[in-house]
mmCIF file of C-alpha atoms and ligand atoms in Angstrom:
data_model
loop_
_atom_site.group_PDB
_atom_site.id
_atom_site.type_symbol
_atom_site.label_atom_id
_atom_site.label_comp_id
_atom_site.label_asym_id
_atom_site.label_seq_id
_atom_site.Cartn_x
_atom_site.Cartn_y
_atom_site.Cartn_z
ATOM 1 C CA UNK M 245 95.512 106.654 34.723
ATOM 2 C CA UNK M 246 97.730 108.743 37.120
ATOM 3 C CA UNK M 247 96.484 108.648 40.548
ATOM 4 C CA UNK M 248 97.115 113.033 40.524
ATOM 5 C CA UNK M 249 94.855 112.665 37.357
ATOM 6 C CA UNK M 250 92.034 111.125 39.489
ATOM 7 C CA UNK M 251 89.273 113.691 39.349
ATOM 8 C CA UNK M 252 86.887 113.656 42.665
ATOM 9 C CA UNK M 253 83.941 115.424 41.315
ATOM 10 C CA UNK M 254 83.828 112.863 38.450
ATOM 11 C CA UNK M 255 84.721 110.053 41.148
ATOM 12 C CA UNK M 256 81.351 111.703 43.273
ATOM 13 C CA UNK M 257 78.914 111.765 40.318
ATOM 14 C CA UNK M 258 79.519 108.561 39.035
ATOM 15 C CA UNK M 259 78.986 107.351 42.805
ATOM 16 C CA UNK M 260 75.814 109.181 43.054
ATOM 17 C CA UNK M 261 74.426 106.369 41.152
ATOM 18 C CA UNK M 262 76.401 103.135 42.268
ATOM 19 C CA UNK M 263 74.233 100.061 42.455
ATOM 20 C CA UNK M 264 77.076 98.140 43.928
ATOM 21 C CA UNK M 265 75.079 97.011 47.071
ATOM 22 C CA UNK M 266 71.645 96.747 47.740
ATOM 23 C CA UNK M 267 71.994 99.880 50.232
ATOM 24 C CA UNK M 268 71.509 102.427 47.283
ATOM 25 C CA UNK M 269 67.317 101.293 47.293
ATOM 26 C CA UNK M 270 65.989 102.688 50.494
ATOM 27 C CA UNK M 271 68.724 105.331 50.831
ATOM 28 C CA UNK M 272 67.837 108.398 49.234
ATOM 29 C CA UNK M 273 71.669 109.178 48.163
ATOM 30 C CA UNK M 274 75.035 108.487 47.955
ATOM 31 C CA UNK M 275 77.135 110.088 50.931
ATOM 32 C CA UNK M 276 80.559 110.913 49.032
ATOM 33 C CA UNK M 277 83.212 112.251 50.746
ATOM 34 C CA UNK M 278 84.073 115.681 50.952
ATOM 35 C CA UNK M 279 86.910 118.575 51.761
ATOM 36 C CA UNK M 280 89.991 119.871 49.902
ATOM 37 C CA UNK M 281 91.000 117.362 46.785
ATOM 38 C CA UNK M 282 94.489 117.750 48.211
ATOM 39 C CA UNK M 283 93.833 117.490 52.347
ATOM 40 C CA UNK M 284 96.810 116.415 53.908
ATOM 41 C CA UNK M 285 94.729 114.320 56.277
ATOM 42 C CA UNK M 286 91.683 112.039 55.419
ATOM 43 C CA UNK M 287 88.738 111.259 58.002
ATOM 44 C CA UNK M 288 87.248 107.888 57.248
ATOM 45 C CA UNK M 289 83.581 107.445 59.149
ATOM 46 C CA UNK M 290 81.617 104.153 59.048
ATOM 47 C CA UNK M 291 78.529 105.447 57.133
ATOM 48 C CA UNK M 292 76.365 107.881 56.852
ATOM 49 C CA UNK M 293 72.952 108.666 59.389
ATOM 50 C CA UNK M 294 69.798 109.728 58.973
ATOM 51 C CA UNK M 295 70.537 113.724 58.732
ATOM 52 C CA UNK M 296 73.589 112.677 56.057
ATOM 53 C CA UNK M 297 71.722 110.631 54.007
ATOM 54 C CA UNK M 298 69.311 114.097 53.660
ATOM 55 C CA UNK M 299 72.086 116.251 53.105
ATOM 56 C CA UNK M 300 74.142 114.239 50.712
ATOM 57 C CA UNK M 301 77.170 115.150 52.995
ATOM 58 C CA UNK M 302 79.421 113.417 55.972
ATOM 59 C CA UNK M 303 79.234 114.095 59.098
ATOM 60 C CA UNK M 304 76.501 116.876 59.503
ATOM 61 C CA UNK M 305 74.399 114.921 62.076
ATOM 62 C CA UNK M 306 74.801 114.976 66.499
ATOM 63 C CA UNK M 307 77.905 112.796 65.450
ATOM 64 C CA UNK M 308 79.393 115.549 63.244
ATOM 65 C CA UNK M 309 78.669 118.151 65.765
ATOM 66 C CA UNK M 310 80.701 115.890 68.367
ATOM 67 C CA UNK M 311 83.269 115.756 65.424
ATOM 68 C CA UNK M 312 83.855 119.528 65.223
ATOM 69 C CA UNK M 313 84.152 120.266 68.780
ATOM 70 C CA UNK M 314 86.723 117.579 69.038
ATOM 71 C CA UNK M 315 88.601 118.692 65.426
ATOM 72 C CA UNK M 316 88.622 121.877 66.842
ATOM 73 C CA UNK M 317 90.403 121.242 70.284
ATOM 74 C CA UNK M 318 92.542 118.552 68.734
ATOM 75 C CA UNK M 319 93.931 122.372 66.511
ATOM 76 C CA UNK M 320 92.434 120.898 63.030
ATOM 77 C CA UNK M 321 89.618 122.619 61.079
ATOM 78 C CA UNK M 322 87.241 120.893 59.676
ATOM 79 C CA UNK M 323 88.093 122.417 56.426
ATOM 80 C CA UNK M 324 91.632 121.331 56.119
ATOM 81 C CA UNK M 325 89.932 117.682 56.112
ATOM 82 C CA UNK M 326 89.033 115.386 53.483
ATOM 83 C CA UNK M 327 86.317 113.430 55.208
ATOM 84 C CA UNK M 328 84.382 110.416 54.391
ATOM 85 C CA UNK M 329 82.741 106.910 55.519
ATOM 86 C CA UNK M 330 83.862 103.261 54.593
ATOM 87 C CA UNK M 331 79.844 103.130 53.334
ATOM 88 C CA UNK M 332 78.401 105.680 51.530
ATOM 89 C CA UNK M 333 75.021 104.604 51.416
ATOM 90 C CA UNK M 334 72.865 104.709 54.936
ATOM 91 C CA UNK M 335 71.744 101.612 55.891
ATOM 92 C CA UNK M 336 68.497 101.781 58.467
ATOM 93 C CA UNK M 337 66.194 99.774 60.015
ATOM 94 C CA UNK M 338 62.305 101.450 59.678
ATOM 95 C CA UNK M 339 60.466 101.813 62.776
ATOM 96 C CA UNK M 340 57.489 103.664 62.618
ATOM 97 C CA UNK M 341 58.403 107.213 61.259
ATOM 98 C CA UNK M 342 61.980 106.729 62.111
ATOM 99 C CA UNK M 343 65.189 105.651 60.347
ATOM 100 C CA UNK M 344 67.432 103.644 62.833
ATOM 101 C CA UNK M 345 71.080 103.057 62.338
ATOM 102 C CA UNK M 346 71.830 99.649 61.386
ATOM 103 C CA UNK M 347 75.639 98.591 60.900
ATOM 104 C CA UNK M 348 76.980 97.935 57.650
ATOM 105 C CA UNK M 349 77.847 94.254 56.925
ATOM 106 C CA UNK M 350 81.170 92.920 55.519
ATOM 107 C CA UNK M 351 79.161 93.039 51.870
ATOM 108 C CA UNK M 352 78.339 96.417 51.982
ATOM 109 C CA UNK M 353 81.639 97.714 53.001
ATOM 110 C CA UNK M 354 84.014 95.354 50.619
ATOM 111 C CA UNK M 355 81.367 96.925 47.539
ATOM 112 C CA UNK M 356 81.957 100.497 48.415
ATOM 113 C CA UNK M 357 85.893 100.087 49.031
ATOM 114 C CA UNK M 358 86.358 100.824 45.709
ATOM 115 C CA UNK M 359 85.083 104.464 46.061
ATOM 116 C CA UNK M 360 87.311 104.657 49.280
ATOM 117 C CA UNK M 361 90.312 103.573 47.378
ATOM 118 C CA UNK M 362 89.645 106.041 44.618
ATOM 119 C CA UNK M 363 89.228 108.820 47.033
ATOM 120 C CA UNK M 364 92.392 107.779 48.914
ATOM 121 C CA UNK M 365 94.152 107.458 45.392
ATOM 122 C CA UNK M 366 92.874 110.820 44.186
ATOM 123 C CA UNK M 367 93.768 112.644 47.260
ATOM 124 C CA UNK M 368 96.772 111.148 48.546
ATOM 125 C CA UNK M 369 96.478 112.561 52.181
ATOM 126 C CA UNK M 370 99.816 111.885 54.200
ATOM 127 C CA UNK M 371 97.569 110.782 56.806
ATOM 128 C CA UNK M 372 94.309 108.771 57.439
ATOM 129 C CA UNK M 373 92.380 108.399 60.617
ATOM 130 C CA UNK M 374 89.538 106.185 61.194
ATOM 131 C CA UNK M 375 86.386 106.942 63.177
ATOM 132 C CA UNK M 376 85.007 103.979 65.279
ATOM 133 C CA UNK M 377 86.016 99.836 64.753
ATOM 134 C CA UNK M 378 84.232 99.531 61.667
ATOM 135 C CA UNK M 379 86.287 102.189 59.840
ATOM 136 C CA UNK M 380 89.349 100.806 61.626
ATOM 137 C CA UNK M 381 88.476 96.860 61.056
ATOM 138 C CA UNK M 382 87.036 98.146 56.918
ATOM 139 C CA UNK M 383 90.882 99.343 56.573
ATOM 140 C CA UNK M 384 93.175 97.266 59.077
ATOM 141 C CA UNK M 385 91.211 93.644 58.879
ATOM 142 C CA UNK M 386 88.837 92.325 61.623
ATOM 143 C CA UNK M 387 91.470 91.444 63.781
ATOM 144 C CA UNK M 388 92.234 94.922 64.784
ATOM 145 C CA UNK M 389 91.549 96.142 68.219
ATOM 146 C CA UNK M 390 90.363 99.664 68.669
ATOM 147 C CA UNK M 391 90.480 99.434 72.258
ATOM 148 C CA UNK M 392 94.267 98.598 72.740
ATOM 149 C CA UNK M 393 95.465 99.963 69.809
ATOM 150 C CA UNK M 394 93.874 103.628 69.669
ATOM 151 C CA UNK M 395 95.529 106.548 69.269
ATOM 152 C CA UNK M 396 98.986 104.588 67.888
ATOM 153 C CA UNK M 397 100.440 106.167 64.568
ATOM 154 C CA UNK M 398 100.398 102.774 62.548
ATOM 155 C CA UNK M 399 102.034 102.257 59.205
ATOM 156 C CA UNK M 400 98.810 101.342 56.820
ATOM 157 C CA UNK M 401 99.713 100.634 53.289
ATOM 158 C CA UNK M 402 102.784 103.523 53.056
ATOM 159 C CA UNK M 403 100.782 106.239 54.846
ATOM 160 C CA UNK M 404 100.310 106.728 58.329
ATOM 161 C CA UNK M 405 96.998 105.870 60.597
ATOM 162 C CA UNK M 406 95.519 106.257 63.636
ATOM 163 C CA UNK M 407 92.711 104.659 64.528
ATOM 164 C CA UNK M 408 90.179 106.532 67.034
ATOM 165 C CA UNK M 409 87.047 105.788 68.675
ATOM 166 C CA UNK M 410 83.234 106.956 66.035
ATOM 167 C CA UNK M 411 82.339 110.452 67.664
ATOM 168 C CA UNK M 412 78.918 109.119 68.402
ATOM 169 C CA UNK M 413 80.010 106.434 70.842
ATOM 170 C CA UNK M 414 80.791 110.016 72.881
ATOM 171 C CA UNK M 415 76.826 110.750 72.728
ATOM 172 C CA UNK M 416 76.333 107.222 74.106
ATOM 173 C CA UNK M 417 78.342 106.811 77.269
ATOM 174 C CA UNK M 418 76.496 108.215 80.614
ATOM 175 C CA UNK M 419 76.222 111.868 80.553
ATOM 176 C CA UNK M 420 78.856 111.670 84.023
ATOM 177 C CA UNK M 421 81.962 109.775 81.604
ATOM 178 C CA UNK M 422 81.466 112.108 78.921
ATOM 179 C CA UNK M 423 83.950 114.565 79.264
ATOM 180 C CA UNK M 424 86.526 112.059 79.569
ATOM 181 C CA UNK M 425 85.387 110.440 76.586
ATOM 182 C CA UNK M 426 85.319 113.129 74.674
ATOM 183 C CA UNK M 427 89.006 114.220 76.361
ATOM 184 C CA UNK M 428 90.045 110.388 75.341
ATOM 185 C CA UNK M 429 89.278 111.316 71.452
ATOM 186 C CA UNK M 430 90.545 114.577 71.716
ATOM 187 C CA UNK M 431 93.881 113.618 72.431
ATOM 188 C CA UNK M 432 93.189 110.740 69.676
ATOM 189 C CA UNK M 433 93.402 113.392 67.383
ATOM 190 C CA UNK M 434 96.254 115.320 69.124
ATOM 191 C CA UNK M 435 98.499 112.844 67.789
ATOM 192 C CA UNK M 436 97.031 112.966 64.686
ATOM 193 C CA UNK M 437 96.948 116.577 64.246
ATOM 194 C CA UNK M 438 100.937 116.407 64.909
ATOM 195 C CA UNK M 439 101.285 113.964 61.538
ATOM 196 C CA UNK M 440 100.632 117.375 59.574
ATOM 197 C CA UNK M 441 103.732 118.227 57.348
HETATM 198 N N1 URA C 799 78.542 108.633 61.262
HETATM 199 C C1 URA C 799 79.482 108.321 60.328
HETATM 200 O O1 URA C 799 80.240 107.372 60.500
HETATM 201 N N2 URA C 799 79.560 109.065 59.258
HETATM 202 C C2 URA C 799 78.772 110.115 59.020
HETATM 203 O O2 URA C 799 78.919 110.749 57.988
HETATM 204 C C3 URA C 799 77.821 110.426 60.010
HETATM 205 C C4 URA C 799 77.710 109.674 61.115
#
């Protein structure tokens, strides 16, 4: 098949009922990626949360919300954006009534890198930037190093990547860093925002 032939709503319903890893039980959907089918720039999360794997779409959680503010002072809109995760399936821990984030192991992610190679295939963005080190490590290898090496352009398999810190490690640091963290992934996405052609 041409890769412009790959159709992403076919890609998304046959994903809506991939088996591939044992994530797809508790979850209650698949989290496929979404955004223009021919974004010049694709956003690759780790997986999705608790309020995503409701929705049945990326990034609509706190994290998201972290996500738009910076998009938006980075000069990108959300809707010129093709954004997904490295897992599309939310993988949580039960305690009590709540859902708690749990990271996705090696397994998971190698099973769903087939959708994320589709994706990348059927969009062809001239750009791809990773959220957090398990996006970067799913797509560089495990020896990559988010803290020295974020915010480079870096030459990933013919198209160029930056890797940036996950919006929700923002939420995380003490409520005194947190402008300069978010400044930090702001200017992340600066330099990705000047990749557009
Ligand atoms: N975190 C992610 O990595 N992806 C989402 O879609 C939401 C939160």
């Amino acid at each position: 098949m041409e890769t412009a032939e790959i159709d992403l709503d076919a890609l998304r319903r046959e994903a809506a009922s991939c088996t591939r890893c044992e994530l797809y039980e508790p979850a209650t959907q698949t989290v496929f990626g979404e955004g223009p089918p021919t974004a010049w720039l694709m956003l690759v999360g780790e997986q999705p949360g608790d309020k995503e794997d409701i929705a049945g779409k990326p990034f609509v959680g706190p994290a998201g919300r972290v996500l738009d503010t910076a998009l938006e002072r980075a000069g990108i809109a959300r809707a010129e954006v093709y954004l997904t995760n490295a897992v599309k399936h939310f993988r949580f821990e039960r305690r009590g009534n709540r859902r708690l984030h749990k990271t996705p192991g090696v397994t998971h992610i190698r099973a769903c890198r087939p959708w994320l190679d589709c994706e990348l295939a059927a969009v062809r963005p001239d750009a791809v930037a990773t959220l957090g080190a398990i996006a970067a490590k799913a797509l560089l290898g495990p020896k990559f190093r988010l803290t020295s090496q974020r915010g480079q352009v870096l030459d990933w398999e013919g198209r160029r990547l930056v890797a940036t810190v996950h919006p929700s490690a923002i939420l995380r640091v003490p409520v005194e860093a947190r402008d300069e963290a978010l400044a930090a992934l702001v200017a992340d996405l600066q330099v990705v925002a000047a990749l557009r052609p």
